[in-house]
Amino acid sequence: MASWEHEDVDGREEKDSAGADHDASLRAGEQARVLGACMRRDIDDLQVLAVSRGGFLSDAIRRQAWPVLLGFRVDDAGEQKEKSDSWRHMERHRDEDQVKLDVDRSFVYYPNDDTQAQLDLKKSELSDLITEVLRRQPYLCYFQGYHDICQVFLLVLPPAARAAAVARLSALRIRDFMLPNLTPAVAQLRLIPDILNAVDPALCAHLSRIEPYFALSDTLTMFAHNVQRYSDIARLFDVLLAREQVFTLYIFAQIVLRRRDELFGHDEPDMLHFTLSKLPQDLDLEAVITDAASLFDRHPPETLRNWRSISGASSLKTARSVRACAAQSLEDGRAYFERQHDELRWAERREKALKAVWANRTVILAVAIGVSAVYFRKAPIWTSLVSWSIPSRYF
């Protein structure tokens, strides 16, 4: 090899080394900023960092950041104090049979380098985590896909911090999905067409032939059911925990907007629903997060037509401020749950009454006419009106 060729290789190596050092320095600075925000419990700064490229960068930092965003404290190692096993002696939750079925189907995509024995241990830990949260908050209703969310917390957080994180998430952030029925969840889905219409009316009109149920799986599970790479779902949880609960809908809407050309290639409603219910595997997650944040700023939820239909006790509104939500207690979450539950029961009674009226409309109308006839015949004002309008010669 000629001497100049040696010089070229050596120069390239020096540049590569300098670039690596620069990248390492930048990453160290970013890590220090996230850790500093965690130490200060600075939720505003964490929100900015969660949207920036890479989010919280590593699971080691997430163990510090996620508890801050969810409103509970851990020590420097990410451990929560006062861990207790008293839940094992509590009354069995009504949904534990379904929990067992779902846990048996967990850890499908990740981790993919564990032995069967290691996976079995994780499944046992996952079952304990879900069961503890449900027994301590027995009013919550389990939903299929909840285990997908919980397994992410299990993989990121140390054992002593998991139950507190999942309990606060359940009572204060995803409470709408843990009511006796999915009516509040469906109400949330109505906001997605509103977001799309604000940006791309033509695309919204194209999708108007189908209900937005295609987004149910992803919004229920914070995308944990369909995202197949662990690094992606951990990164996505950074921003979903740092931002308002409604931000999940903006993430989904942004994914739809990025698939515009693909969606206009389908005219059949069934094909549109199928396509939208599956996430593309080549998704540029960083771009989606950045664009969703911009979309949120340009079209905040208060500008959406169906926002007024969302209950005031919905987590979309009670968690509208991440800082305020982090300060709420589990008792606050239960109070909001009871308000929503009462609203659902009232709505069910009203719907049943309306259906009964419609089913018996002929009988009700006949009775109403008969009662009216008798009343008007006997009422003094009716008698006076008749005597005034009919000439006296007819009496």
Short mmCIF file of C-alpha atoms in Angstrom, two decimals:
data_model
loop_
_atom_site.label_atom_id
_atom_site.label_comp_id
_atom_site.label_asym_id
_atom_site.label_seq_id
_atom_site.Cartn_x
_atom_site.Cartn_y
_atom_site.Cartn_z
CA MET A 1 0.00 0.00 0.00
CA ALA A 2 1.37 3.47 -0.89
CA SER A 3 2.27 5.94 1.84
CA TRP A 4 -0.55 8.29 0.88
CA GLU A 5 -3.02 5.44 1.29
CA HIS A 6 -1.74 4.92 4.84
CA GLU A 7 -2.25 8.60 5.51
CA ASP A 8 -5.84 8.47 4.18
CA VAL A 9 -6.77 5.54 6.39
CA ASP A 10 -5.14 7.09 9.44
CA GLY A 11 -6.93 10.40 8.80
CA ARG A 12 -10.30 8.68 8.44
CA GLU A 13 -9.73 6.77 11.67
CA GLU A 14 -8.89 10.00 13.47
CA LYS A 15 -12.11 11.59 12.14
CA ASP A 16 -14.17 8.56 13.14
CA SER A 17 -12.62 8.64 16.61
CA ALA A 18 -13.28 12.36 16.96
CA GLY A 19 -16.90 11.86 15.81
CA ALA A 20 -17.41 9.04 18.31
CA ASP A 21 -16.00 11.18 21.10
CA HIS A 22 -18.29 14.04 20.12
CA ASP A 23 -21.35 11.76 20.08
CA ALA A 24 -20.40 10.30 23.45
CA SER A 25 -20.02 13.80 24.86
CA LEU A 26 -23.44 14.83 23.54
CA ARG A 27 -25.08 11.72 24.96
CA ALA A 28 -23.43 12.28 28.34
CA GLY A 29 -24.77 15.84 28.34
CA GLU A 30 -28.27 14.64 27.47
CA GLN A 31 -28.16 12.00 30.20
CA ALA A 32 -27.02 14.57 32.73
CA ARG A 33 -29.89 16.87 31.76
CA VAL A 34 -32.51 14.14 32.18
CA LEU A 35 -31.05 13.03 35.51
CA GLY A 36 -30.91 16.65 36.67
CA ALA A 37 -34.60 17.09 35.82
CA CYS A 38 -35.37 13.91 37.77
CA MET A 39 -33.46 15.17 40.80
CA ARG A 40 -35.41 18.45 40.68
CA ARG A 41 -38.64 16.60 39.89
CA ASP A 42 -38.98 19.07 37.02
CA ILE A 43 -41.90 17.72 35.02
CA ASP A 44 -41.84 20.61 32.54
CA ASP A 45 -38.22 19.85 31.60
CA LEU A 46 -38.92 16.11 31.41
CA GLN A 47 -41.77 16.79 28.98
CA VAL A 48 -39.40 18.63 26.65
CA LEU A 49 -36.73 15.92 26.96
CA ALA A 50 -39.26 13.13 26.32
CA VAL A 51 -40.11 14.63 22.92
CA SER A 52 -36.46 15.20 21.95
CA ARG A 53 -34.62 12.47 20.04
CA GLY A 54 -34.05 9.36 22.13
CA GLY A 55 -36.32 10.42 24.96
CA PHE A 56 -34.87 9.30 28.29
CA LEU A 57 -32.13 7.34 26.51
CA SER A 58 -31.85 4.25 28.73
CA ASP A 59 -33.78 2.07 31.16
CA ALA A 60 -31.44 3.16 33.94
CA ILE A 61 -32.67 6.75 33.50
CA ARG A 62 -36.26 5.68 32.97
CA ARG A 63 -36.18 4.15 36.46
CA GLN A 64 -35.72 7.68 37.75
CA ALA A 65 -37.91 9.59 35.27
CA TRP A 66 -41.07 7.49 35.08
CA PRO A 67 -41.81 7.65 38.84
CA VAL A 68 -41.46 11.44 38.76
CA LEU A 69 -43.98 11.69 35.93
CA LEU A 70 -46.37 9.32 37.70
CA GLY A 71 -46.06 11.14 41.00
CA PHE A 72 -44.34 8.77 43.43
CA ARG A 73 -40.86 8.66 44.93
CA VAL A 74 -38.03 6.14 44.61
CA ASP A 75 -34.50 6.10 45.95
CA ASP A 76 -31.37 6.62 43.86
CA ALA A 77 -31.45 2.99 42.73
CA GLY A 78 -35.01 3.31 41.48
CA GLU A 79 -36.48 1.39 44.41
CA GLN A 80 -39.65 2.41 46.22
CA LYS A 81 -39.73 2.16 50.00
CA GLU A 82 -42.32 0.36 52.12
CA LYS A 83 -42.99 -2.53 49.78
CA SER A 84 -45.50 -5.01 51.26
CA ASP A 85 -46.85 -8.43 50.31
CA SER A 86 -50.11 -7.94 52.22
CA TRP A 87 -52.03 -8.00 48.92
CA ARG A 88 -51.60 -11.79 48.80
CA HIS A 89 -54.08 -12.10 51.68
CA MET A 90 -56.66 -9.76 50.16
CA GLU A 91 -59.90 -10.88 48.58
CA ARG A 92 -59.56 -12.31 45.10
CA HIS A 93 -60.40 -9.89 42.26
CA ARG A 94 -63.28 -10.92 40.00
CA ASP A 95 -61.11 -10.72 36.84
CA GLU A 96 -58.19 -12.89 37.94
CA ASP A 97 -59.16 -15.80 35.70
CA GLN A 98 -58.88 -13.56 32.64
CA VAL A 99 -55.58 -12.20 33.94
CA LYS A 100 -54.16 -15.73 34.00
CA LEU A 101 -55.25 -16.38 30.41
CA ASP A 102 -53.64 -13.16 29.18
CA VAL A 103 -50.43 -13.58 31.15
CA ASP A 104 -49.99 -17.01 29.54
CA ARG A 105 -49.94 -15.17 26.18
CA SER A 106 -47.51 -12.44 27.25
CA PHE A 107 -43.94 -11.63 26.16
CA VAL A 108 -44.61 -12.57 22.55
CA TYR A 109 -42.22 -10.08 20.90
CA TYR A 110 -39.71 -9.32 23.64
CA PRO A 111 -37.47 -10.15 25.38
CA ASN A 112 -36.30 -12.51 22.64
CA ASP A 113 -33.09 -13.78 24.24
CA ASP A 114 -34.54 -15.29 27.43
CA THR A 115 -34.67 -18.98 28.15
CA GLN A 116 -38.03 -20.62 28.75
CA ALA A 117 -37.30 -20.69 32.48
CA GLN A 118 -36.59 -16.95 32.45
CA LEU A 119 -39.80 -16.27 30.53
CA ASP A 120 -41.80 -18.38 32.98
CA LEU A 121 -40.36 -16.36 35.85
CA LYS A 122 -41.31 -13.09 34.13
CA LYS A 123 -44.84 -14.39 33.57
CA SER A 124 -45.12 -15.23 37.26
CA GLU A 125 -43.90 -11.74 38.17
CA LEU A 126 -46.34 -10.20 35.69
CA SER A 127 -49.25 -12.14 37.18
CA ASP A 128 -48.27 -10.97 40.67
CA LEU A 129 -47.95 -7.36 39.51
CA ILE A 130 -51.40 -7.25 37.90
CA THR A 131 -53.05 -9.16 40.72
CA GLU A 132 -51.56 -6.86 43.37
CA VAL A 133 -52.79 -3.72 41.60
CA LEU A 134 -56.29 -5.12 41.10
CA ARG A 135 -56.62 -6.42 44.66
CA ARG A 136 -55.48 -3.11 46.11
CA GLN A 137 -57.87 -1.22 43.78
CA PRO A 138 -60.74 -3.73 43.50
CA TYR A 139 -63.08 -1.19 41.89
CA LEU A 140 -60.98 -1.23 38.69
CA CYS A 141 -62.07 -3.54 35.89
CA TYR A 142 -59.40 -5.46 34.02
CA PHE A 143 -59.37 -5.19 30.22
CA GLN A 144 -57.65 -7.40 27.68
CA GLY A 145 -54.40 -5.71 26.71
CA TYR A 146 -53.74 -4.36 30.20
CA HIS A 147 -51.07 -7.05 30.56
CA ASP A 148 -49.26 -5.61 27.52
CA ILE A 149 -48.86 -2.29 29.37
CA CYS A 150 -47.82 -3.97 32.61
CA GLN A 151 -45.12 -6.07 30.97
CA VAL A 152 -43.36 -2.91 29.79
CA PHE A 153 -43.27 -1.59 33.37
CA LEU A 154 -42.05 -4.97 34.55
CA LEU A 155 -39.14 -4.92 32.10
CA VAL A 156 -38.12 -1.32 32.81
CA LEU A 157 -38.69 -0.80 36.54
CA PRO A 158 -37.22 -2.67 39.52
CA PRO A 159 -39.63 -4.96 41.41
CA ALA A 160 -40.31 -2.60 44.32
CA ALA A 161 -41.42 0.28 42.05
CA ARG A 162 -43.65 -1.60 39.62
CA ALA A 163 -46.92 -1.85 41.56
CA ALA A 164 -46.91 1.83 42.55
CA ALA A 165 -46.29 2.86 38.94
CA VAL A 166 -49.01 0.63 37.49
CA ALA A 167 -51.51 1.54 40.23
CA ARG A 168 -51.11 5.27 39.61
CA LEU A 169 -51.21 4.80 35.84
CA SER A 170 -54.41 2.75 36.19
CA ALA A 171 -56.29 5.05 38.56
CA LEU A 172 -55.13 8.39 37.18
CA ARG A 173 -54.16 7.94 33.51
CA ILE A 174 -55.99 4.99 31.89
CA ARG A 175 -58.97 4.94 34.25
CA ASP A 176 -61.43 5.40 31.36
CA PHE A 177 -60.49 1.93 30.11
CA MET A 178 -61.01 0.27 33.49
CA LEU A 179 -64.70 1.11 33.91
CA PRO A 180 -67.42 -1.56 33.58
CA ASN A 181 -67.83 -0.87 29.85
CA LEU A 182 -65.88 0.76 27.02
CA THR A 183 -68.23 3.68 26.41
CA PRO A 184 -65.66 6.25 27.65
CA ALA A 185 -62.97 4.60 25.52
CA VAL A 186 -65.14 4.86 22.42
CA ALA A 187 -65.83 8.51 23.24
CA GLN A 188 -62.08 9.10 23.14
CA LEU A 189 -61.83 7.53 19.69
CA ARG A 190 -64.25 10.16 18.34
CA LEU A 191 -61.50 12.74 18.81
CA ILE A 192 -59.26 11.09 16.19
CA PRO A 193 -61.46 12.08 13.19
CA ASP A 194 -61.59 15.59 14.65
CA ILE A 195 -57.79 15.77 14.68
CA LEU A 196 -57.57 14.41 11.14
CA ASN A 197 -60.22 16.81 9.88
CA ALA A 198 -58.35 19.78 11.31
CA VAL A 199 -55.27 18.88 9.24
CA ASP A 200 -56.47 16.87 6.25
CA PRO A 201 -60.24 17.08 5.57
CA ALA A 202 -59.91 14.94 2.43
CA LEU A 203 -58.31 12.07 4.33
CA CYS A 204 -60.88 12.41 7.11
CA ALA A 205 -63.69 12.20 4.55
CA HIS A 206 -62.06 9.12 2.97
CA LEU A 207 -62.04 7.38 6.35
CA SER A 208 -65.50 8.55 7.38
CA ARG A 209 -67.07 5.37 6.01
CA ILE A 210 -65.66 3.40 8.95
CA GLU A 211 -65.91 3.92 12.68
CA PRO A 212 -62.64 4.76 14.48
CA TYR A 213 -62.66 1.40 16.26
CA PHE A 214 -59.47 0.60 14.35
CA ALA A 215 -57.60 2.67 16.96
CA LEU A 216 -59.00 0.82 19.98
CA SER A 217 -56.18 -1.68 20.46
CA ASP A 218 -53.39 0.88 20.25
CA THR A 219 -55.05 3.52 22.39
CA LEU A 220 -56.14 1.00 25.05
CA THR A 221 -52.67 -0.51 25.39
CA MET A 222 -50.53 2.61 24.82
CA PHE A 223 -49.38 0.85 21.62
CA ALA A 224 -47.83 -1.98 23.67
CA HIS A 225 -49.95 -4.63 21.97
CA ASN A 226 -48.69 -3.92 18.44
CA VAL A 227 -45.18 -2.43 18.78
CA GLN A 228 -42.81 -5.36 18.35
CA ARG A 229 -39.42 -3.93 19.40
CA TYR A 230 -38.72 -3.38 23.08
CA SER A 231 -36.55 -0.33 22.42
CA ASP A 232 -39.43 1.27 20.48
CA ILE A 233 -42.11 0.69 23.10
CA ALA A 234 -39.85 1.88 25.94
CA ARG A 235 -39.08 5.01 23.91
CA LEU A 236 -42.77 5.56 23.18
CA PHE A 237 -43.68 5.17 26.86
CA ASP A 238 -41.25 8.00 27.64
CA VAL A 239 -43.38 10.48 25.75
CA LEU A 240 -46.77 8.96 26.62
CA LEU A 241 -45.99 9.22 30.34
CA ALA A 242 -44.48 12.69 29.99
CA ARG A 243 -47.37 14.15 28.00
CA GLU A 244 -51.08 14.49 28.65
CA GLN A 245 -53.19 11.34 28.45
CA VAL A 246 -54.87 12.66 25.30
CA PHE A 247 -51.48 12.73 23.55
CA THR A 248 -51.90 9.03 22.73
CA LEU A 249 -54.66 10.02 20.29
CA TYR A 250 -52.39 12.57 18.62
CA ILE A 251 -49.70 9.93 18.17
CA PHE A 252 -52.22 7.65 16.48
CA ALA A 253 -53.58 10.47 14.31
CA GLN A 254 -50.05 11.38 13.21
CA ILE A 255 -49.38 7.77 12.22
CA VAL A 256 -52.56 7.87 10.11
CA LEU A 257 -51.48 11.12 8.45
CA ARG A 258 -48.12 9.60 7.52
CA ARG A 259 -49.95 6.74 5.77
CA ARG A 260 -52.08 9.05 3.63
CA ASP A 261 -51.01 7.71 0.22
CA GLU A 262 -51.38 4.11 1.37
CA LEU A 263 -54.88 4.72 2.72
CA PHE A 264 -56.10 6.44 -0.44
CA GLY A 265 -55.11 3.25 -2.23
CA HIS A 266 -57.93 1.41 -0.44
CA ASP A 267 -61.63 2.02 -1.04
CA GLU A 268 -63.19 -0.96 0.73
CA PRO A 269 -64.18 -0.17 4.35
CA ASP A 270 -63.01 -3.60 5.54
CA MET A 271 -59.58 -3.10 4.00
CA LEU A 272 -59.29 0.38 5.49
CA HIS A 273 -60.15 -0.94 8.93
CA PHE A 274 -57.67 -3.80 8.60
CA THR A 275 -54.88 -1.51 7.43
CA LEU A 276 -55.40 1.03 10.19
CA SER A 277 -55.59 -1.60 12.92
CA LYS A 278 -52.00 -2.69 12.17
CA LEU A 279 -48.97 -0.50 12.78
CA PRO A 280 -46.37 -0.33 9.99
CA GLN A 281 -43.16 -2.03 11.06
CA ASP A 282 -40.94 0.59 9.38
CA LEU A 283 -42.41 3.41 11.47
CA ASP A 284 -40.08 6.37 12.03
CA LEU A 285 -40.93 6.73 15.70
CA GLU A 286 -38.86 9.85 16.35
CA ALA A 287 -40.49 11.68 13.45
CA VAL A 288 -43.95 10.59 14.60
CA ILE A 289 -43.33 11.90 18.13
CA THR A 290 -41.97 15.24 16.90
CA ASP A 291 -44.81 15.74 14.43
CA ALA A 292 -47.46 14.67 16.97
CA ALA A 293 -46.17 17.28 19.42
CA SER A 294 -46.46 19.93 16.70
CA LEU A 295 -49.93 18.66 15.80
CA PHE A 296 -50.99 18.95 19.44
CA ASP A 297 -49.71 22.53 19.67
CA ARG A 298 -51.54 23.58 16.50
CA HIS A 299 -54.80 21.81 17.34
CA PRO A 300 -55.13 21.35 21.12
CA PRO A 301 -57.96 19.14 22.38
CA GLU A 302 -60.13 22.09 23.39
CA THR A 303 -60.48 23.00 19.70
CA LEU A 304 -61.85 19.57 18.75
CA ARG A 305 -65.60 19.26 18.15
CA ASN A 306 -66.11 16.17 20.32
CA TRP A 307 -64.02 17.40 23.24
CA ARG A 308 -67.14 18.84 24.88
CA SER A 309 -68.67 15.34 24.87
CA ILE A 310 -65.86 13.97 27.05
CA SER A 311 -66.86 13.63 30.70
CA GLY A 312 -65.35 16.10 33.13
CA ALA A 313 -64.30 13.07 35.21
CA SER A 314 -62.51 11.44 32.25
CA SER A 315 -58.77 11.00 32.60
CA LEU A 316 -58.44 13.01 29.37
CA LYS A 317 -59.54 16.06 31.36
CA THR A 318 -58.39 15.23 34.89
CA ALA A 319 -54.93 14.41 33.47
CA ARG A 320 -54.92 17.37 31.09
CA SER A 321 -52.00 18.71 33.14
CA VAL A 322 -49.29 16.15 33.83
CA ARG A 323 -48.09 18.19 36.80
CA ALA A 324 -51.59 18.28 38.34
CA CYS A 325 -52.09 14.57 37.65
CA ALA A 326 -48.79 13.69 39.35
CA ALA A 327 -50.03 15.48 42.47
CA GLN A 328 -53.30 13.52 42.57
CA SER A 329 -53.77 10.57 44.93
CA LEU A 330 -55.17 7.12 44.35
CA GLU A 331 -58.19 8.28 46.35
CA ASP A 332 -58.69 11.07 43.81
CA GLY A 333 -58.60 8.48 41.06
CA ARG A 334 -61.26 6.42 42.80
CA ALA A 335 -63.48 9.48 43.26
CA TYR A 336 -63.23 10.28 39.55
CA PHE A 337 -63.97 6.61 38.79
CA GLU A 338 -67.15 6.74 40.88
CA ARG A 339 -68.29 9.90 39.11
CA GLN A 340 -67.79 8.28 35.73
CA HIS A 341 -69.49 5.11 36.91
CA ASP A 342 -72.52 7.09 38.06
CA GLU A 343 -72.65 8.87 34.70
CA LEU A 344 -72.56 5.53 32.89
CA ARG A 345 -75.38 4.11 35.01
CA TRP A 346 -77.50 7.20 34.45
CA ALA A 347 -76.85 7.01 30.69
CA GLU A 348 -77.82 3.31 30.67
CA ARG A 349 -81.09 4.00 32.53
CA ARG A 350 -81.87 6.86 30.17
CA GLU A 351 -81.20 4.70 27.12
CA LYS A 352 -83.40 1.89 28.48
CA ALA A 353 -86.21 4.36 29.17
CA LEU A 354 -85.99 5.81 25.66
CA LYS A 355 -86.04 2.32 24.14
CA ALA A 356 -89.08 1.41 26.23
CA VAL A 357 -90.87 4.57 25.14
CA TRP A 358 -90.07 3.89 21.48
CA ALA A 359 -91.14 0.25 21.69
CA ASN A 360 -94.50 1.24 23.21
CA ARG A 361 -94.98 4.48 21.29
CA THR A 362 -98.37 3.51 19.82
CA VAL A 363 -99.90 2.66 23.19
CA ILE A 364 -98.37 5.75 24.84
CA LEU A 365 -99.69 8.00 22.06
CA ALA A 366 -103.19 6.53 22.34
CA VAL A 367 -103.23 6.98 26.12
CA ALA A 368 -101.93 10.54 25.79
CA ILE A 369 -104.67 11.41 23.29
CA GLY A 370 -107.34 9.86 25.53
CA VAL A 371 -106.12 11.70 28.64
CA SER A 372 -105.93 14.95 26.72
CA ALA A 373 -109.46 14.54 25.43
CA VAL A 374 -110.86 13.94 28.91
CA TYR A 375 -108.88 16.82 30.39
CA PHE A 376 -109.88 19.36 27.76
CA ARG A 377 -113.55 18.33 28.00
CA LYS A 378 -113.60 18.93 31.75
CA ALA A 379 -111.28 21.91 32.01
CA PRO A 380 -113.09 25.28 32.67
CA ILE A 381 -110.90 27.06 30.17
CA TRP A 382 -111.91 24.54 27.49
CA THR A 383 -115.61 25.00 28.33
CA SER A 384 -115.29 28.78 28.10
CA LEU A 385 -113.45 28.51 24.82
CA VAL A 386 -116.14 26.26 23.34
CA SER A 387 -119.02 28.53 24.52
CA TRP A 388 -117.24 31.57 23.07
CA SER A 389 -116.58 29.98 19.70
CA ILE A 390 -120.03 28.37 19.16
CA PRO A 391 -123.08 30.68 18.65
CA SER A 392 -125.67 30.67 21.46
CA ARG A 393 -128.46 29.47 19.19
CA TYR A 394 -126.83 26.03 19.19
CA PHE A 395 -127.34 25.70 22.99
#
